[in-house]
PDB file of C-alpha atoms in Angstrom:
ATOM      1  CA  MET A 326     181.184 148.650 179.854  1.00 78.00           C
ATOM      2  CA  LYS A 327     179.219 148.988 183.350  1.00 83.00           C
ATOM      3  CA  LYS A 328     176.555 146.437 182.188  1.00 86.00           C
ATOM      4  CA  LYS A 329     179.437 144.357 181.403  1.00 88.00           C
ATOM      5  CA  ILE A 330     180.805 144.356 185.381  1.00 90.00           C
ATOM      6  CA  LEU A 331     177.458 143.557 185.999  1.00 90.00           C
ATOM      7  CA  LYS A 332     176.823 140.547 184.392  1.00 90.00           C
ATOM      8  CA  ILE A 333     180.156 139.471 185.054  1.00 92.00           C
ATOM      9  CA  VAL A 334     179.499 139.815 188.555  1.00 92.00           C
ATOM     10  CA  PHE A 335     175.987 138.214 188.534  1.00 93.00           C
ATOM     11  CA  ALA A 336     176.928 135.443 186.652  1.00 95.00           C
ATOM     12  CA  VAL A 337     180.328 134.831 190.258  1.00 95.00           C
ATOM     13  CA  VAL A 338     177.080 135.607 191.829  1.00 95.00           C
ATOM     14  CA  ILE A 339     175.213 132.536 191.106  1.00 96.00           C
ATOM     15  CA  VAL A 340     178.133 129.864 190.068  1.00 96.00           C
ATOM     16  CA  PHE A 341     178.026 130.243 193.512  1.00 96.00           C
ATOM     17  CA  ALA A 342     175.676 130.639 195.180  1.00 95.00           C
ATOM     18  CA  ALA A 343     174.967 126.907 192.992  1.00 96.00           C
ATOM     19  CA  TYR A 344     178.260 125.705 193.956  1.00 94.00           C
ATOM     20  CA  ASN A 345     176.943 125.785 197.576  1.00 94.00           C
ATOM     21  CA  ALA A 346     174.057 124.833 197.981  1.00 94.00           C
ATOM     22  CA  ALA A 347     175.193 121.697 195.247  1.00 93.00           C
ATOM     23  CA  TRP A 348     178.006 120.996 198.722  1.00 93.00           C
ATOM     24  CA  PHE A 349     175.393 122.130 201.476  1.00 93.00           C
ATOM     25  CA  ALA A 350     172.743 119.478 200.199  1.00 92.00           C
ATOM     26  CA  TRP A 351     176.279 116.642 198.447  1.00 92.00           C
ATOM     27  CA  SER A 352     177.340 116.608 202.173  1.00 93.00           C
ATOM     28  CA  HIS A 353     174.062 116.884 203.958  1.00 91.00           C
ATOM     29  CA  VAL A 354     172.799 113.653 202.084  1.00 91.00           C
ATOM     30  CA  LYS A 355     176.416 111.566 201.560  1.00 92.00           C
ATOM     31  CA  TYR A 356     176.460 111.980 205.493  1.00 94.00           C
ATOM     32  CA  SER A 357     173.000 112.227 206.917  1.00 93.00           C
ATOM     33  CA  LYS A 358     173.101 107.643 206.147  1.00 93.00           C
ATOM     34  CA  PHE A 359     175.910 107.443 209.170  1.00 95.00           C
ATOM     35  CA  THR A 360     173.445 110.200 212.169  1.00 94.00           C
ATOM     36  CA  GLY A 361     170.968 107.317 212.899  1.00 90.00           C
ATOM     37  CA  GLY A 362     169.874 106.925 215.895  1.00 90.00           C
ATOM     38  CA  MET A 363     172.616 109.531 217.350  1.00 92.00           C
ATOM     39  CA  LYS A 364     172.073 113.277 219.008  1.00 93.00           C
ATOM     40  CA  GLN A 365     173.623 116.383 217.375  1.00 91.00           C
ATOM     41  CA  GLY A 366     176.825 117.002 219.529  1.00 87.00           C
ATOM     42  CA  ASP A 367     177.270 120.047 221.620  1.00 87.00           C
ATOM     43  CA  PHE A 368     179.405 121.283 218.743  1.00 86.00           C
ATOM     44  CA  SER A 369     176.799 121.001 216.128  1.00 85.00           C
ATOM     45  CA  SER A 370     175.745 123.807 213.540  1.00 86.00           C
ATOM     46  CA  PHE A 371     173.653 123.882 210.399  1.00 85.00           C
ATOM     47  CA  VAL A 372     176.500 124.220 208.579  1.00 84.00           C
ATOM     48  CA  THR A 373     179.094 121.438 209.986  1.00 89.00           C
ATOM     49  CA  PRO A 374     176.989 119.331 212.411  1.00 93.00           C
ATOM     50  CA  ARG A 375     178.907 116.872 214.103  1.00 94.00           C
ATOM     51  CA  TYR A 376     176.252 113.786 216.000  1.00 95.00           C
ATOM     52  CA  VAL A 377     177.288 111.721 219.105  1.00 93.00           C
ATOM     53  CA  TYR A 378     176.142 108.665 220.646  1.00 93.00           C
ATOM     54  CA  THR A 379     177.594 105.956 223.826  1.00 89.00           C
ATOM     55  CA  ASP A 380     176.824 102.190 223.462  1.00 89.00           C
ATOM     56  CA  ALA A 381     175.777 100.393 226.188  1.00 82.00           C
ATOM     57  CA  ASP A 382     178.947  99.029 225.860  1.00 83.00           C
ATOM     58  CA  LYS A 383     180.415 102.680 226.547  1.00 87.00           C
ATOM     59  CA  TYR A 384     182.097 103.315 222.545  1.00 89.00           C
ATOM     60  CA  ASP A 385     181.571 106.631 221.490  1.00 93.00           C
ATOM     61  CA  TYR A 386     180.886 107.280 218.130  1.00 94.00           C
ATOM     62  CA  LEU A 387     181.085 109.966 216.533  1.00 96.00           C
ATOM     63  CA  VAL A 388     180.344 111.348 212.559  1.00 96.00           C
ATOM     64  CA  LYS A 389     181.154 115.148 212.054  1.00 96.00           C
ATOM     65  CA  TYR A 390     179.724 116.934 209.188  1.00 96.00           C
ATOM     66  CA  PRO A 391     182.722 118.062 206.805  1.00 96.00           C
ATOM     67  CA  ASP A 392     183.665 121.564 207.278  1.00 94.00           C
ATOM     68  CA  TYR A 393     182.618 124.638 204.160  1.00 93.00           C
ATOM     69  CA  LEU A 394     182.961 123.954 201.224  1.00 93.00           C
ATOM     70  CA  SER A 395     185.211 120.765 201.788  1.00 93.00           C
ATOM     71  CA  PHE A 396     184.848 117.676 200.589  1.00 92.00           C
ATOM     72  CA  THR A 397     186.110 115.478 204.009  1.00 94.00           C
ATOM     73  CA  GLY A 398     183.898 114.984 206.875  1.00 95.00           C
ATOM     74  CA  ASN A 399     185.120 111.695 209.025  1.00 96.00           C
ATOM     75  CA  MET A 400     183.635 109.054 211.581  1.00 97.00           C
ATOM     76  CA  CYS A 401     185.080 108.154 214.190  1.00 96.00           C
ATOM     77  CA  VAL A 402     184.649 104.716 217.232  1.00 95.00           C
ATOM     78  CA  GLY A 403     186.120 105.437 220.000  1.00 91.00           C
ATOM     79  CA  CYS A 404     187.121 102.610 222.840  1.00 86.00           C
ATOM     80  CA  PRO A 405     186.249 102.496 226.257  1.00 82.00           C
ATOM     81  CA  SER A 406     187.921 104.567 229.135  1.00 75.00           C
ATOM     82  CA  ALA A 407     189.229 102.556 231.734  1.00 69.00           C
ATOM     83  CA  ASP A 408     189.502 104.159 234.984  1.00 66.00           C
ATOM     84  CA  GLU A 409     190.763 107.232 235.120  1.00 64.00           C
ATOM     85  CA  GLU A 410     192.070 107.699 231.957  1.00 66.00           C
ATOM     86  CA  ILE A 411     190.854 109.524 229.749  1.00 68.00           C
ATOM     87  CA  PHE A 412     192.398 108.509 226.284  1.00 73.00           C
ATOM     88  CA  THR A 413     191.938 105.785 225.069  1.00 85.00           C
ATOM     89  CA  ASP A 414     192.235 104.480 220.630  1.00 91.00           C
ATOM     90  CA  ALA A 415     189.915 105.063 218.238  1.00 94.00           C
ATOM     91  CA  LEU A 416     189.231 104.086 215.341  1.00 96.00           C
ATOM     92  CA  ILE A 417     188.883 107.125 211.926  1.00 97.00           C
ATOM     93  CA  ILE A 418     187.231 106.819 209.122  1.00 97.00           C
ATOM     94  CA  TRP A 419     187.342 109.438 206.447  1.00 96.00           C
ATOM     95  CA  PRO A 420     183.884 108.586 203.695  1.00 95.00           C
ATOM     96  CA  LYS A 421     185.898 109.103 200.168  1.00 93.00           C
ATOM     97  CA  VAL A 422     183.939 111.403 197.408  1.00 89.00           C
ATOM     98  CA  MET A 423     183.180 108.807 195.329  1.00 88.00           C
ATOM     99  CA  GLY A 424     182.491 105.913 197.680  1.00 87.00           C
ATOM    100  CA  GLY A 425     183.885 103.979 199.979  1.00 91.00           C
ATOM    101  CA  TYR A 426     186.624 104.886 203.181  1.00 94.00           C
ATOM    102  CA  SER A 427     189.750 105.950 203.560  1.00 96.00           C
ATOM    103  CA  PHE A 428     191.190 104.296 207.775  1.00 96.00           C
ATOM    104  CA  GLY A 429     193.965 105.504 210.409  1.00 96.00           C
ATOM    105  CA  VAL A 430     193.102 105.092 214.195  1.00 97.00           C
ATOM    106  CA  LEU A 431     194.587 107.196 217.296  1.00 95.00           C
ATOM    107  CA  LEU A 432     197.080 104.798 219.518  1.00 95.00           C
ATOM    108  CA  TYR A 433     197.837 105.686 223.122  1.00 91.00           C
ATOM    109  CA  GLU A 434     200.957 103.965 224.589  1.00 90.00           C
ATOM    110  CA  ASN A 435     202.794 105.768 227.711  1.00 85.00           C
ATOM    111  CA  ASP A 436     200.985 108.954 227.574  1.00 84.00           C
ATOM    112  CA  THR A 437     202.149 109.597 223.627  1.00 90.00           C
ATOM    113  CA  GLU A 438     198.713 109.884 220.970  1.00 93.00           C
ATOM    114  CA  TYR A 439     200.314 107.451 217.582  1.00 93.00           C
ATOM    115  CA  ALA A 440     198.473 108.797 214.443  1.00 95.00           C
ATOM    116  CA  VAL A 441     198.155 105.431 212.254  1.00 96.00           C
ATOM    117  CA  TYR A 442     196.918 105.522 208.785  1.00 97.00           C
ATOM    118  CA  ILE A 443     195.701 101.460 208.692  1.00 97.00           C
ATOM    119  CA  ASP A 444     193.844  99.762 205.613  1.00 94.00           C
ATOM    120  CA  SER A 445     190.370  98.104 206.040  1.00 92.00           C
ATOM    121  CA  ALA A 446     191.382  95.041 208.051  1.00 93.00           C
ATOM    122  CA  GLY A 447     193.055  96.875 210.430  1.00 94.00           C
ATOM    123  CA  ASN A 448     197.495  96.339 208.362  1.00 94.00           C
ATOM    124  CA  ALA A 449     199.495  99.729 209.060  1.00 95.00           C
ATOM    125  CA  LEU A 450     199.915 100.842 206.137  1.00 94.00           C
ATOM    126  CA  ALA A 451     203.651 101.721 206.414  1.00 93.00           C
ATOM    127  CA  LYS A 452     205.970  99.757 207.662  1.00 94.00           C
ATOM    128  CA  GLU A 453     207.889 101.401 210.293  1.00 95.00           C
ATOM    129  CA  GLU A 454     203.826 101.845 212.137  1.00 94.00           C
ATOM    130  CA  GLU A 455     203.712  98.221 212.560  1.00 95.00           C
ATOM    131  CA  ALA A 456     204.953  97.165 215.668  1.00 94.00           C
ATOM    132  CA  ILE A 457     202.702  99.689 217.478  1.00 95.00           C
ATOM    133  CA  VAL A 458     199.737  98.613 215.307  1.00 95.00           C
ATOM    134  CA  SER A 459     200.576  95.227 216.027  1.00 95.00           C
ATOM    135  CA  ARG A 460     201.083  96.419 220.066  1.00 95.00           C
ATOM    136  CA  HIS A 461     197.552  97.851 219.656  1.00 94.00           C
ATOM    137  CA  SER A 462     196.060  94.715 217.327  1.00 94.00           C
ATOM    138  CA  GLY A 463     192.965  93.725 219.235  1.00 93.00           C
ATOM    139  CA  ASN A 464     191.852  97.182 219.633  1.00 93.00           C
ATOM    140  CA  ILE A 465     191.320  97.783 215.902  1.00 95.00           C
ATOM    141  CA  LYS A 466     189.366  94.825 215.099  1.00 95.00           C
ATOM    142  CA  ASN A 467     187.546  95.258 217.071  1.00 94.00           C
ATOM    143  CA  LEU A 468     186.752  99.056 216.334  1.00 95.00           C
ATOM    144  CA  LEU A 469     186.493  97.960 212.680  1.00 95.00           C
ATOM    145  CA  MET A 470     183.695  95.332 214.182  1.00 94.00           C
ATOM    146  CA  MET A 471     181.734  98.101 216.078  1.00 94.00           C
ATOM    147  CA  ALA A 472     182.634 100.115 212.863  1.00 95.00           C
ATOM    148  CA  ASP A 473     181.210  98.341 210.979  1.00 94.00           C
ATOM    149  CA  GLU A 474     177.878  97.139 212.621  1.00 93.00           C
ATOM    150  CA  LYS A 475     176.939 100.872 213.081  1.00 93.00           C
ATOM    151  CA  TRP A 476     177.297 101.995 209.374  1.00 94.00           C
ATOM    152  CA  ASP A 477     178.410  98.437 207.642  1.00 90.00           C
ATOM    153  CA  ILE A 478     181.818  99.849 206.390  1.00 87.00           C
ATOM    154  CA  CYS A 479     183.942  96.816 206.039  1.00 74.00           C
ATOM    155  CA  ASP A 480     183.995  95.125 202.851  1.00 63.00           C
TER     156      ASP A 480
END
């Protein structure tokens, strides 16, 4: 009976270790292609690396690998800060496990932050968010263009 329990425990440990190794390899292969020319950020770790870059036009870029055993990481492009305003519109890109991307934007108006899902052309996915997306369409199109130049992500 003890041998059977030990075999089961050993099998579970082996499967868990294999799953961890596969996840680690997948996440690093999937996300490392987005980090060219970037440096590790302050909150980067061995398990969940984070990379940052600011270009000559002051656009901020971020790549965050998935958290431990998660398959969802993201990339971000933020507009340059104006004057004392530290909150600027930003594009968030979520690479999908099987290819392709999902998109969202953080939009700021009158000290209010709006988080909106968009398509790859910059259109709001929800009808009730079309007005805010329309008011920020210039920034959104620009952020999509900057992301495509950096990561070649748009169709």
